[in-house]
mmCIF file of C-alpha atoms and ligand atoms in Angstrom:
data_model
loop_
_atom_site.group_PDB
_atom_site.id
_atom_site.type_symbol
_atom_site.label_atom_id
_atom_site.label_comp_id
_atom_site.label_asym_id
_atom_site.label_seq_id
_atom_site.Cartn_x
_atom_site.Cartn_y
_atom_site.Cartn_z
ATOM 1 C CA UNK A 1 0.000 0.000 0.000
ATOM 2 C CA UNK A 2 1.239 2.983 -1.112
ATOM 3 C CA UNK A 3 0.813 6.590 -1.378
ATOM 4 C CA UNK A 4 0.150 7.854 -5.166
ATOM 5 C CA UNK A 5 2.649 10.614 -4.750
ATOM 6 C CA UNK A 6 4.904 8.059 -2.776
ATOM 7 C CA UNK A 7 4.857 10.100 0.222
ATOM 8 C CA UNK A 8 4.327 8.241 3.783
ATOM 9 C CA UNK A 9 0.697 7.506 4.568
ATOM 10 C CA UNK A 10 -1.025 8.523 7.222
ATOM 11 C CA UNK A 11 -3.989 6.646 8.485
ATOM 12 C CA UNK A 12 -6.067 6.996 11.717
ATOM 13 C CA UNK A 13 -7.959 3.973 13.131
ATOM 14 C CA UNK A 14 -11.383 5.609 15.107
ATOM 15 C CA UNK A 15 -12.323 3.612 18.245
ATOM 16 C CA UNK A 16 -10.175 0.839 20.191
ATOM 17 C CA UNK A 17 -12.109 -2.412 20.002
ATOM 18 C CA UNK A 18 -11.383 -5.511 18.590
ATOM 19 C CA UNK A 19 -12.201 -4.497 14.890
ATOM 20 C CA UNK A 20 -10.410 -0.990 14.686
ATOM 21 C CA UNK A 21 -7.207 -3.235 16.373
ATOM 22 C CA UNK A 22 -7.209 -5.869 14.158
ATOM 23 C CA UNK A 23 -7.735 -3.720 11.270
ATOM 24 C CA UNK A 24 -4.724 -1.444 12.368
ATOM 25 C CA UNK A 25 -2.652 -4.311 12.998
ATOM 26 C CA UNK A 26 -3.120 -5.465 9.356
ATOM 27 C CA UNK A 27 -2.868 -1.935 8.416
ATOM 28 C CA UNK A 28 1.091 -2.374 9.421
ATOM 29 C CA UNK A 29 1.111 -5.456 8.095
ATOM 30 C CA UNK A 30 0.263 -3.866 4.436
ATOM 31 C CA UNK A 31 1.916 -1.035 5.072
ATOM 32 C CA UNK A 32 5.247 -1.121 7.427
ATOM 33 C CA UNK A 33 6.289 2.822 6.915
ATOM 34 C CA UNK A 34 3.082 4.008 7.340
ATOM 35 C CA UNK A 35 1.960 6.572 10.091
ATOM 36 C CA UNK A 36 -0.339 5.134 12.050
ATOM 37 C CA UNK A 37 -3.002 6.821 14.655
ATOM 38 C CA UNK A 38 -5.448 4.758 16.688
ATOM 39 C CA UNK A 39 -7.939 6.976 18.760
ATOM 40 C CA UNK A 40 -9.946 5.281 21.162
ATOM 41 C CA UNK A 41 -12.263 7.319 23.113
ATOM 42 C CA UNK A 42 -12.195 5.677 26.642
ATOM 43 C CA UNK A 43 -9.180 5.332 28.452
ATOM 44 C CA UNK A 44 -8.415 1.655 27.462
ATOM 45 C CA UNK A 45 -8.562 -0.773 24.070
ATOM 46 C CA UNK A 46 -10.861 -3.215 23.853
ATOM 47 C CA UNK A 47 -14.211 -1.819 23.551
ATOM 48 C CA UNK A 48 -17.138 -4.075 24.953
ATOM 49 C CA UNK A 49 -14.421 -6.950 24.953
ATOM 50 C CA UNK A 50 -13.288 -6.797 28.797
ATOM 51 C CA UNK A 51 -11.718 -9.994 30.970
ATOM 52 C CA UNK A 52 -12.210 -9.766 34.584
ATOM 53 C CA UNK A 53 -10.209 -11.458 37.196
ATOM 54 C CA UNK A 54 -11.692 -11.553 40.489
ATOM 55 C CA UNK A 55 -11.479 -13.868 43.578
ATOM 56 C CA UNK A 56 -10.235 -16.581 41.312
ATOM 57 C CA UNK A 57 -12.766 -16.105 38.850
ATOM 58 C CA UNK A 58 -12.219 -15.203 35.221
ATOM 59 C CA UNK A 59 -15.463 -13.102 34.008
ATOM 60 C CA UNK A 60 -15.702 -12.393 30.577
ATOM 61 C CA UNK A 61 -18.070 -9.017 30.483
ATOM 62 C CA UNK A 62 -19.158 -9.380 26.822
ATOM 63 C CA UNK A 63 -18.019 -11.806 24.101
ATOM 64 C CA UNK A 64 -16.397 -15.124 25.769
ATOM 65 C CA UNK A 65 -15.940 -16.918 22.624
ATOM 66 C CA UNK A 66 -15.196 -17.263 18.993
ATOM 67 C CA UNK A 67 -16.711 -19.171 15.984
ATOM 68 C CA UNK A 68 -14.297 -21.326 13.940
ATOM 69 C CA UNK A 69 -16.162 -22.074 11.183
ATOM 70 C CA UNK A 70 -15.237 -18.662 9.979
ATOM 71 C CA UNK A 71 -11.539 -19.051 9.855
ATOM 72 C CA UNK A 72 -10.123 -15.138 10.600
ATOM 73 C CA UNK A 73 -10.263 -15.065 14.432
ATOM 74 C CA UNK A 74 -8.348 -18.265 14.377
ATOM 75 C CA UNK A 75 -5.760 -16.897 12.110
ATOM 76 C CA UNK A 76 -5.618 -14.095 13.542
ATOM 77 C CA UNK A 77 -4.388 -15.903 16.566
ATOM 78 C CA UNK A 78 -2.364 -18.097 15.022
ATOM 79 C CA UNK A 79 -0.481 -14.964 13.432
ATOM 80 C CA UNK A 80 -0.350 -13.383 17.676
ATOM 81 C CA UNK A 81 1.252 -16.452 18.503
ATOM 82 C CA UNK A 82 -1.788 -17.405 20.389
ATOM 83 C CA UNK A 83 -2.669 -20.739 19.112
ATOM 84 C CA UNK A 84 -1.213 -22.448 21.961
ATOM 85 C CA UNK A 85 -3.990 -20.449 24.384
ATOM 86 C CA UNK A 86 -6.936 -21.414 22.366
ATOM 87 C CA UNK A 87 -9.865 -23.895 24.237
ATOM 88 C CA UNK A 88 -12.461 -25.827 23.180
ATOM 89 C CA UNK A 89 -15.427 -25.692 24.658
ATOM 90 C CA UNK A 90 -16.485 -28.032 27.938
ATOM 91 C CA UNK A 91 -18.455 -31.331 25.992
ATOM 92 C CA UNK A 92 -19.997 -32.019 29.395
ATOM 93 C CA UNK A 93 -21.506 -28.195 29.687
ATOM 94 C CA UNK A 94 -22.936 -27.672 26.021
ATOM 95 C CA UNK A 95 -26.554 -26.803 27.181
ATOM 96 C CA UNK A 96 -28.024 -23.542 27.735
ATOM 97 C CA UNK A 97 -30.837 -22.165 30.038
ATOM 98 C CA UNK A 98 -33.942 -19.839 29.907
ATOM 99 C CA UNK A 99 -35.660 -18.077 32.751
ATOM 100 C CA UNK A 100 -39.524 -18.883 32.917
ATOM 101 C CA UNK A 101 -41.473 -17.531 35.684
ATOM 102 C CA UNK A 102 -38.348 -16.947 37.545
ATOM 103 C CA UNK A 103 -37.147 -20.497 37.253
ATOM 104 C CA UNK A 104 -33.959 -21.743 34.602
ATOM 105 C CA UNK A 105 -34.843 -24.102 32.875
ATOM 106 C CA UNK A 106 -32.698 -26.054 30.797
ATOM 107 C CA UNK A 107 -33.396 -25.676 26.619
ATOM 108 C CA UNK A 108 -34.908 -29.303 25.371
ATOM 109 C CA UNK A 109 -31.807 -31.514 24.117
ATOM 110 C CA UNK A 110 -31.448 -31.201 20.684
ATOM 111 C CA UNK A 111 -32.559 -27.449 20.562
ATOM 112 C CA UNK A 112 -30.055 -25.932 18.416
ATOM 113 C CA UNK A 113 -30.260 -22.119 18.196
ATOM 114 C CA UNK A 114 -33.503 -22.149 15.923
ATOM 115 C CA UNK A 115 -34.774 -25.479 15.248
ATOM 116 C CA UNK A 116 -35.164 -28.673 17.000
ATOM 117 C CA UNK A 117 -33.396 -32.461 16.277
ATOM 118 C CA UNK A 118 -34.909 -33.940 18.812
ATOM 119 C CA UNK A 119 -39.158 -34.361 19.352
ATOM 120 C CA UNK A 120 -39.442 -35.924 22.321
ATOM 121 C CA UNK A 121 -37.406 -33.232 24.527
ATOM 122 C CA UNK A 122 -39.591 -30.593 22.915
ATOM 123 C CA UNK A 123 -42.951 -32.575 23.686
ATOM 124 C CA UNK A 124 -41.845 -32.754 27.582
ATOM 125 C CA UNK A 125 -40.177 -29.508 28.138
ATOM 126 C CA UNK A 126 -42.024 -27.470 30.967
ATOM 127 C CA UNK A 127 -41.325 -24.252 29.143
ATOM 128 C CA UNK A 128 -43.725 -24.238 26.149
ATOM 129 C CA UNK A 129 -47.780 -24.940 26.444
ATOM 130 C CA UNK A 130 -49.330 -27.792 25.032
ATOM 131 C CA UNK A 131 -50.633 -25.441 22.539
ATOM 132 C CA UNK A 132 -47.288 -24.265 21.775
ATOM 133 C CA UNK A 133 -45.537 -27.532 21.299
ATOM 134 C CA UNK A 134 -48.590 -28.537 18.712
ATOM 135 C CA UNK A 135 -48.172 -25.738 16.607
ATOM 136 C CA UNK A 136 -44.361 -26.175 16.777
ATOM 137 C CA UNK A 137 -44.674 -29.554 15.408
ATOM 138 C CA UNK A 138 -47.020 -28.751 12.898
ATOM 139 C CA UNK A 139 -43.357 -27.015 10.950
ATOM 140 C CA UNK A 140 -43.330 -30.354 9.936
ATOM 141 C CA UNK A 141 -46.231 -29.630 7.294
ATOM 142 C CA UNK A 142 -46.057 -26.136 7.060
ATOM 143 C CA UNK A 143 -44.947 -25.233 3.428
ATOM 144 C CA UNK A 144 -41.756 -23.774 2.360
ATOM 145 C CA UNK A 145 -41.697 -19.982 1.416
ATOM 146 C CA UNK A 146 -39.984 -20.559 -2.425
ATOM 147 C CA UNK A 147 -39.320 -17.219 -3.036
ATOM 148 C CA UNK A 148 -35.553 -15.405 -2.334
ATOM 149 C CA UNK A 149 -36.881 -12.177 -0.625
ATOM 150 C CA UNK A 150 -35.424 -11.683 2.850
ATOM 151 C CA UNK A 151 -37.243 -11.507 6.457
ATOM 152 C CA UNK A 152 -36.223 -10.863 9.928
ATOM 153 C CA UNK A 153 -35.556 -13.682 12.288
ATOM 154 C CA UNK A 154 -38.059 -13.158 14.583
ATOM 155 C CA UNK A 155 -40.767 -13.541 11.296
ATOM 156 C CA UNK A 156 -39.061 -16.649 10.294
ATOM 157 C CA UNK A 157 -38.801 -18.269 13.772
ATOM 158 C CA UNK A 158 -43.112 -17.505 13.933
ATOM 159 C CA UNK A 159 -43.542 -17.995 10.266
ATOM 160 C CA UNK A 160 -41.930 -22.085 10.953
ATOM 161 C CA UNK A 161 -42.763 -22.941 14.553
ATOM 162 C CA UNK A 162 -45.336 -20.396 16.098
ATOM 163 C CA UNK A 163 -44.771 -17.447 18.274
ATOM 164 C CA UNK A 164 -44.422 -19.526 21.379
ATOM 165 C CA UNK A 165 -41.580 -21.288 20.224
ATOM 166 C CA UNK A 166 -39.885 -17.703 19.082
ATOM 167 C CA UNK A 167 -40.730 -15.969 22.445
ATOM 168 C CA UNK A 168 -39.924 -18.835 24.834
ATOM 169 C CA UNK A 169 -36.906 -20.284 23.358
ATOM 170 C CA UNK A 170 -35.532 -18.795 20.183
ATOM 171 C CA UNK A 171 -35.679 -15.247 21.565
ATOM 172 C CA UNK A 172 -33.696 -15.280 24.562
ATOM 173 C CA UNK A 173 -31.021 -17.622 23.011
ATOM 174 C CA UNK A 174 -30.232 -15.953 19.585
ATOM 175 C CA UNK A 175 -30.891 -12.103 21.010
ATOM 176 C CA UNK A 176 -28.166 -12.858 23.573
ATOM 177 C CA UNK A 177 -25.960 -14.677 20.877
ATOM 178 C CA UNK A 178 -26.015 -11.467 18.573
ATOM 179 C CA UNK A 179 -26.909 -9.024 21.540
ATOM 180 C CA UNK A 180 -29.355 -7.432 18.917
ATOM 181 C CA UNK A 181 -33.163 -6.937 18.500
ATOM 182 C CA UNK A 182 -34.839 -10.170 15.828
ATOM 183 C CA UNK A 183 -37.050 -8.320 14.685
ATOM 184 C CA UNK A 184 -34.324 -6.502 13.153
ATOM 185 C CA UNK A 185 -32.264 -8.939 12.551
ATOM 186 C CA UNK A 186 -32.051 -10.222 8.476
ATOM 187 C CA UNK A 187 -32.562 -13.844 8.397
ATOM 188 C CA UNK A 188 -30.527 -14.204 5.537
ATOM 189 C CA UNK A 189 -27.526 -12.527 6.827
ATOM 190 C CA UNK A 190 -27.522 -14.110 9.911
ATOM 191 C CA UNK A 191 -28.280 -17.608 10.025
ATOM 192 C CA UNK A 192 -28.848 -18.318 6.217
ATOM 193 C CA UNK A 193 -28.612 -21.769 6.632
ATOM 194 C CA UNK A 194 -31.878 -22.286 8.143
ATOM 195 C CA UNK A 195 -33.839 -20.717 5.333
ATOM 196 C CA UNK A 196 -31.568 -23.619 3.292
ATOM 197 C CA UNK A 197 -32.733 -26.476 5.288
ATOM 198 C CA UNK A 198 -36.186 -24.951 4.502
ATOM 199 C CA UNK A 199 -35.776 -25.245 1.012
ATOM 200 C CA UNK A 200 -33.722 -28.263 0.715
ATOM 201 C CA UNK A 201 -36.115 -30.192 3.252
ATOM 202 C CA UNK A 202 -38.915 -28.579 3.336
ATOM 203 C CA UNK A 203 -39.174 -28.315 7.167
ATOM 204 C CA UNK A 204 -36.564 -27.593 9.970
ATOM 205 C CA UNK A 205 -37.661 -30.296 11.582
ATOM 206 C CA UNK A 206 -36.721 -32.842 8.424
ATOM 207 C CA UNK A 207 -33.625 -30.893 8.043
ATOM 208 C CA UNK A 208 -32.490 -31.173 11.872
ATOM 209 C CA UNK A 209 -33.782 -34.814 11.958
ATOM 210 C CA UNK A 210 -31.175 -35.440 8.724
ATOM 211 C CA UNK A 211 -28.532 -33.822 10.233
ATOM 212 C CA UNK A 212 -28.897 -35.626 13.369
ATOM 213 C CA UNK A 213 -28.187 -38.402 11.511
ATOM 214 C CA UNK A 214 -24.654 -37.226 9.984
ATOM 215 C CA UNK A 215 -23.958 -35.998 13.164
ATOM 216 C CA UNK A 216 -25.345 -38.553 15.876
ATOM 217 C CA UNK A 217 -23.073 -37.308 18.791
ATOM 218 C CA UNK A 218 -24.503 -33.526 19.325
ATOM 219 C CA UNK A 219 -27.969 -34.624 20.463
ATOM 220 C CA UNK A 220 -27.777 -34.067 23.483
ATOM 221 C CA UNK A 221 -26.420 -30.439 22.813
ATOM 222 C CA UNK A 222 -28.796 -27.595 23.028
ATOM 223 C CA UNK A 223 -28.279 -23.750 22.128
ATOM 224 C CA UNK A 224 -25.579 -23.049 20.016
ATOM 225 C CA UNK A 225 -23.497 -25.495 18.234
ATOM 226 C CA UNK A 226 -20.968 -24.612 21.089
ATOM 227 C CA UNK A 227 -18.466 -27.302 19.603
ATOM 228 C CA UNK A 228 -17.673 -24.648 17.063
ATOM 229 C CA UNK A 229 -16.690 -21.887 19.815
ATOM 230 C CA UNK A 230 -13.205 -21.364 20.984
ATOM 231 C CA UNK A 231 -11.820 -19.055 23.691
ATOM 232 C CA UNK A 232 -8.837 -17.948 25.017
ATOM 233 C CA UNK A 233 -7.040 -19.802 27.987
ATOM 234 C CA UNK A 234 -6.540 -16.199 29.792
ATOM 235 C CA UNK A 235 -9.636 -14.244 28.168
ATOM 236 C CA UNK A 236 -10.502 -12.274 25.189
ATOM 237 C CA UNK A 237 -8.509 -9.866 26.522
ATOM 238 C CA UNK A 238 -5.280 -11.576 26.013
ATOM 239 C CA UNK A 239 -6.147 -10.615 22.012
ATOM 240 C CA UNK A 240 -6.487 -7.424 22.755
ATOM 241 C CA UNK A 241 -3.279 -6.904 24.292
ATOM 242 C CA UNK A 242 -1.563 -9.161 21.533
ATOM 243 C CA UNK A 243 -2.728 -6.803 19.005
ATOM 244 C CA UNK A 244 -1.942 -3.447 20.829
ATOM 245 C CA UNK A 245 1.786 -5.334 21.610
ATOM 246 C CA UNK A 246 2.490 -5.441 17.808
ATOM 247 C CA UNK A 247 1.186 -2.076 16.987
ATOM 248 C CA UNK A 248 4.184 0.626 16.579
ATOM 249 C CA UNK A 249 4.767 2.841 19.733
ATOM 250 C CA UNK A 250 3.272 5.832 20.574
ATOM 251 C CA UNK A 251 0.874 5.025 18.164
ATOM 252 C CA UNK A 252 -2.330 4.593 20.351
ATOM 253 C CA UNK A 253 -3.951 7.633 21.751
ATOM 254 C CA UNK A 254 -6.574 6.941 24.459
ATOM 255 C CA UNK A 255 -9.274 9.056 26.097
ATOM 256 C CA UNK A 256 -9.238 10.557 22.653
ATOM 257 C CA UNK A 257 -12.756 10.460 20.930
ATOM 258 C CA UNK A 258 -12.475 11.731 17.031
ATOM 259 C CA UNK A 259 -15.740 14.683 16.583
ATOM 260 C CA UNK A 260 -14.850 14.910 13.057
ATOM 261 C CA UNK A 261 -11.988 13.710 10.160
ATOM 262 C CA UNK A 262 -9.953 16.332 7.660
ATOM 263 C CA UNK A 263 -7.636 14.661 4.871
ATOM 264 C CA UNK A 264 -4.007 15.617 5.689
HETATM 265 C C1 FAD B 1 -22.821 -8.891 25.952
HETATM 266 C C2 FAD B 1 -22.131 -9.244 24.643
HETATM 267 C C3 FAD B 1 -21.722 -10.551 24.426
HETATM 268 C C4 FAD B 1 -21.086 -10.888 23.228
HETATM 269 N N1 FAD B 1 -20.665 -12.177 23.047
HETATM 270 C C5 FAD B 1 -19.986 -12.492 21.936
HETATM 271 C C6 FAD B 1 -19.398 -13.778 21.792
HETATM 272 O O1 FAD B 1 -19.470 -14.614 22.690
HETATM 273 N N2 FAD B 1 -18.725 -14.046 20.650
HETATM 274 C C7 FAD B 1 -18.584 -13.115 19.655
HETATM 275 O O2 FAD B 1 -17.960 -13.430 18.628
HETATM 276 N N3 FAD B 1 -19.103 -11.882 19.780
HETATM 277 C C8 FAD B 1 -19.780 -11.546 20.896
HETATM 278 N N4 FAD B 1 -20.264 -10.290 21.052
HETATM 279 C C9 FAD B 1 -20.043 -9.331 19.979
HETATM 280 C C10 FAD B 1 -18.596 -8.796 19.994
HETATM 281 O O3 FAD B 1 -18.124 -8.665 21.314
HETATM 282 C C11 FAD B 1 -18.595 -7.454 19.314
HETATM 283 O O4 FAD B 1 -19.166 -7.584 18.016
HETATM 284 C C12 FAD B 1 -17.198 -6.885 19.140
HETATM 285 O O5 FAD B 1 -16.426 -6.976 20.313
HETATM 286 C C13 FAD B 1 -17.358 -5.446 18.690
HETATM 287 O O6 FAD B 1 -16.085 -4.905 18.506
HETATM 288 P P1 FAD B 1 -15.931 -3.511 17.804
HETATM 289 O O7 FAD B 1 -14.496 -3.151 17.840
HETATM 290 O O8 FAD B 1 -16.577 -3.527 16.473
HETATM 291 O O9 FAD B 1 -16.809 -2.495 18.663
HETATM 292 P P2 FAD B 1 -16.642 -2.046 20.190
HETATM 293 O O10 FAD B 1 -16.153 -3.138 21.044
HETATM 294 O O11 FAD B 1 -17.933 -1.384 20.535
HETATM 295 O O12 FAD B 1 -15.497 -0.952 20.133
HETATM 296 C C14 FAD B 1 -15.705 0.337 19.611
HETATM 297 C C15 FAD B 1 -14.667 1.247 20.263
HETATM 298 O O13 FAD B 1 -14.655 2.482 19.581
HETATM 299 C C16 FAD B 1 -14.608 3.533 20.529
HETATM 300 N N5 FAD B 1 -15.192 4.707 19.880
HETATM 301 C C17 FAD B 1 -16.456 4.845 19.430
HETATM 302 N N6 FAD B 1 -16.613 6.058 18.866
HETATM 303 C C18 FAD B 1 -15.416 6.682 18.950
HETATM 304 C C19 FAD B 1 -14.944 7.973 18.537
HETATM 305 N N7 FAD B 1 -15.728 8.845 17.927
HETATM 306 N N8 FAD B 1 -13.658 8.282 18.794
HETATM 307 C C20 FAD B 1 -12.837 7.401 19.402
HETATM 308 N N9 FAD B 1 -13.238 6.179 19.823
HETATM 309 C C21 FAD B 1 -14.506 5.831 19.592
HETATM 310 C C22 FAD B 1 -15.413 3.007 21.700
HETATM 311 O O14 FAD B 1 -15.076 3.676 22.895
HETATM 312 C C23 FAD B 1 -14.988 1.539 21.726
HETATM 313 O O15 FAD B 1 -13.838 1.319 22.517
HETATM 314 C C24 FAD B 1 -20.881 -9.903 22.234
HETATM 315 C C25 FAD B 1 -21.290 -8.587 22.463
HETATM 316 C C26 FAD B 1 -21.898 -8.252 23.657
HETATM 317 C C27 FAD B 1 -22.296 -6.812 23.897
#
């Protein structure tokens, strides 16, 4: 990367989180001589990414994980030298729990983020009605949608298994996944896959049952599919710092918010 007049670039990274780091950090990567700037408002990097260590407790106060089905975070690692930190997720703790009328209860095995694999945990779970589990396993017959046109989550979830199913179970667990409103959310950016499985199989329900075959040992797993989640040993933080280590000094500013941006 270079300047078209060949003089030395200047670049300034707004904000300190996890994106404006790693995108400064390939910044030098690309472009060694550069002058780089990163101005974070608050007076340390990071952003909602924060590790806690308290009476030997590690508390991770936002993200605590990473997917690895999408390959960057784990390269990006790799690159830090951090590959050696990385862990898998607990096999024996793979479930996930909802609050109903003040009580947790645990998701129905099988319940993965939108869609069940499993009947008979959905048929005995205390958290749905006996309405609610009828019309969820009515998805079974309800017909595909066959055109391409996009629709939020939250439509999607009601459109395929009711609005009990979406309030009750979906809603809690995907809202807290992407910490963002599915009614908002596009169904096709964020979990395409299911809208596959609805066209491919004609149900979720089929599509789940199918895949429970192909993959007979996450049954018992509800929530995410937290086998494809790594963390770090020390916390998310420990990224973080990584990146900040390899950025050149002097070249973070904190308790600096940007109001505005003027070419140089
Ligand atoms: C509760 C919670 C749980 C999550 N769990 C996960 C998870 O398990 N796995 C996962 O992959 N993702 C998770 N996420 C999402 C993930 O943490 C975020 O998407 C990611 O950390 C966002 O990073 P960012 O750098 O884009 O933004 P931020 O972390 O918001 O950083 C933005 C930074 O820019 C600074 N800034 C803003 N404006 C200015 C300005 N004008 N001048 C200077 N500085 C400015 C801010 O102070 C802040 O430090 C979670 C999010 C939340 C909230």
């Amino acid at each position: 990367m270079s300047h078209p007049q060949g003089k030395e670039l200047s670049i300034a990274v707004v904000g300190g989180g996890i994106s404006a780091l790693a995108a400064a950090h390939r910044l030098v990567e690309l472009a060694p001589r550069c002058r780089l700037k990163v101005f974070e408002a608050t007076g340390r990097l990071g952003g909602v990414i924060s590790t806690v260590h308290r009476d030997g407790y590690q508390i991770e106060q936002s993200a605590d994980n990473f997917i690895t089905t999408v390959p960057h975070a784990v390269k990006l690692c790799q690159q830090l030298g951090l590959e050696h930190q990385l862990v898998e997720t607990n096999p024996q703790y793979r479930r996930t729990f909802v609050v109903r009328q003040g009580r947790l209860h645990k998701l129905p095995d099988g319940f993965l983020m939108m869609a069940p694999t499993r009947l008979w945990p959905l048929a005995v779970t205390p958290i749905l009605s006996p309405l609610g589990k009828l019309r969820a396993a009515l998805e079974y017959f309800v017909p595909p949608r066959r055109d391409d046109a996009d629709e939020s989550m939250a439509a999607f979830v009601r459109r395929r298994l009711g609005g009990e199913v979406f309030q009750r179970l979906v809603e809690p667990l995907v809202s807290a996944v992407y910490a963002a409103d599915m009614e908002k959310l596009s169904v096709l950016a964020t979990l395409p896959r299911f809208r596959e499985m609805e066209c491919r199989y004609g149900s979720l329900i089929r599509a789940m049952r199918a895949q429970r075959r192909l993959h007979p040992q996450t049954t018992h797993e509800s929530g995410a599919r937290y086998s494809m989640f790594v963390t770090l040993r020390d916390g998310l933080t420990s990224l973080v710092d990584a990146l900040a280590a390899r950025l050149p000094p002097g070249s973070v500013c904190l308790n600096t918010e940007v109001v505005g941006l003027q070419r140089a």
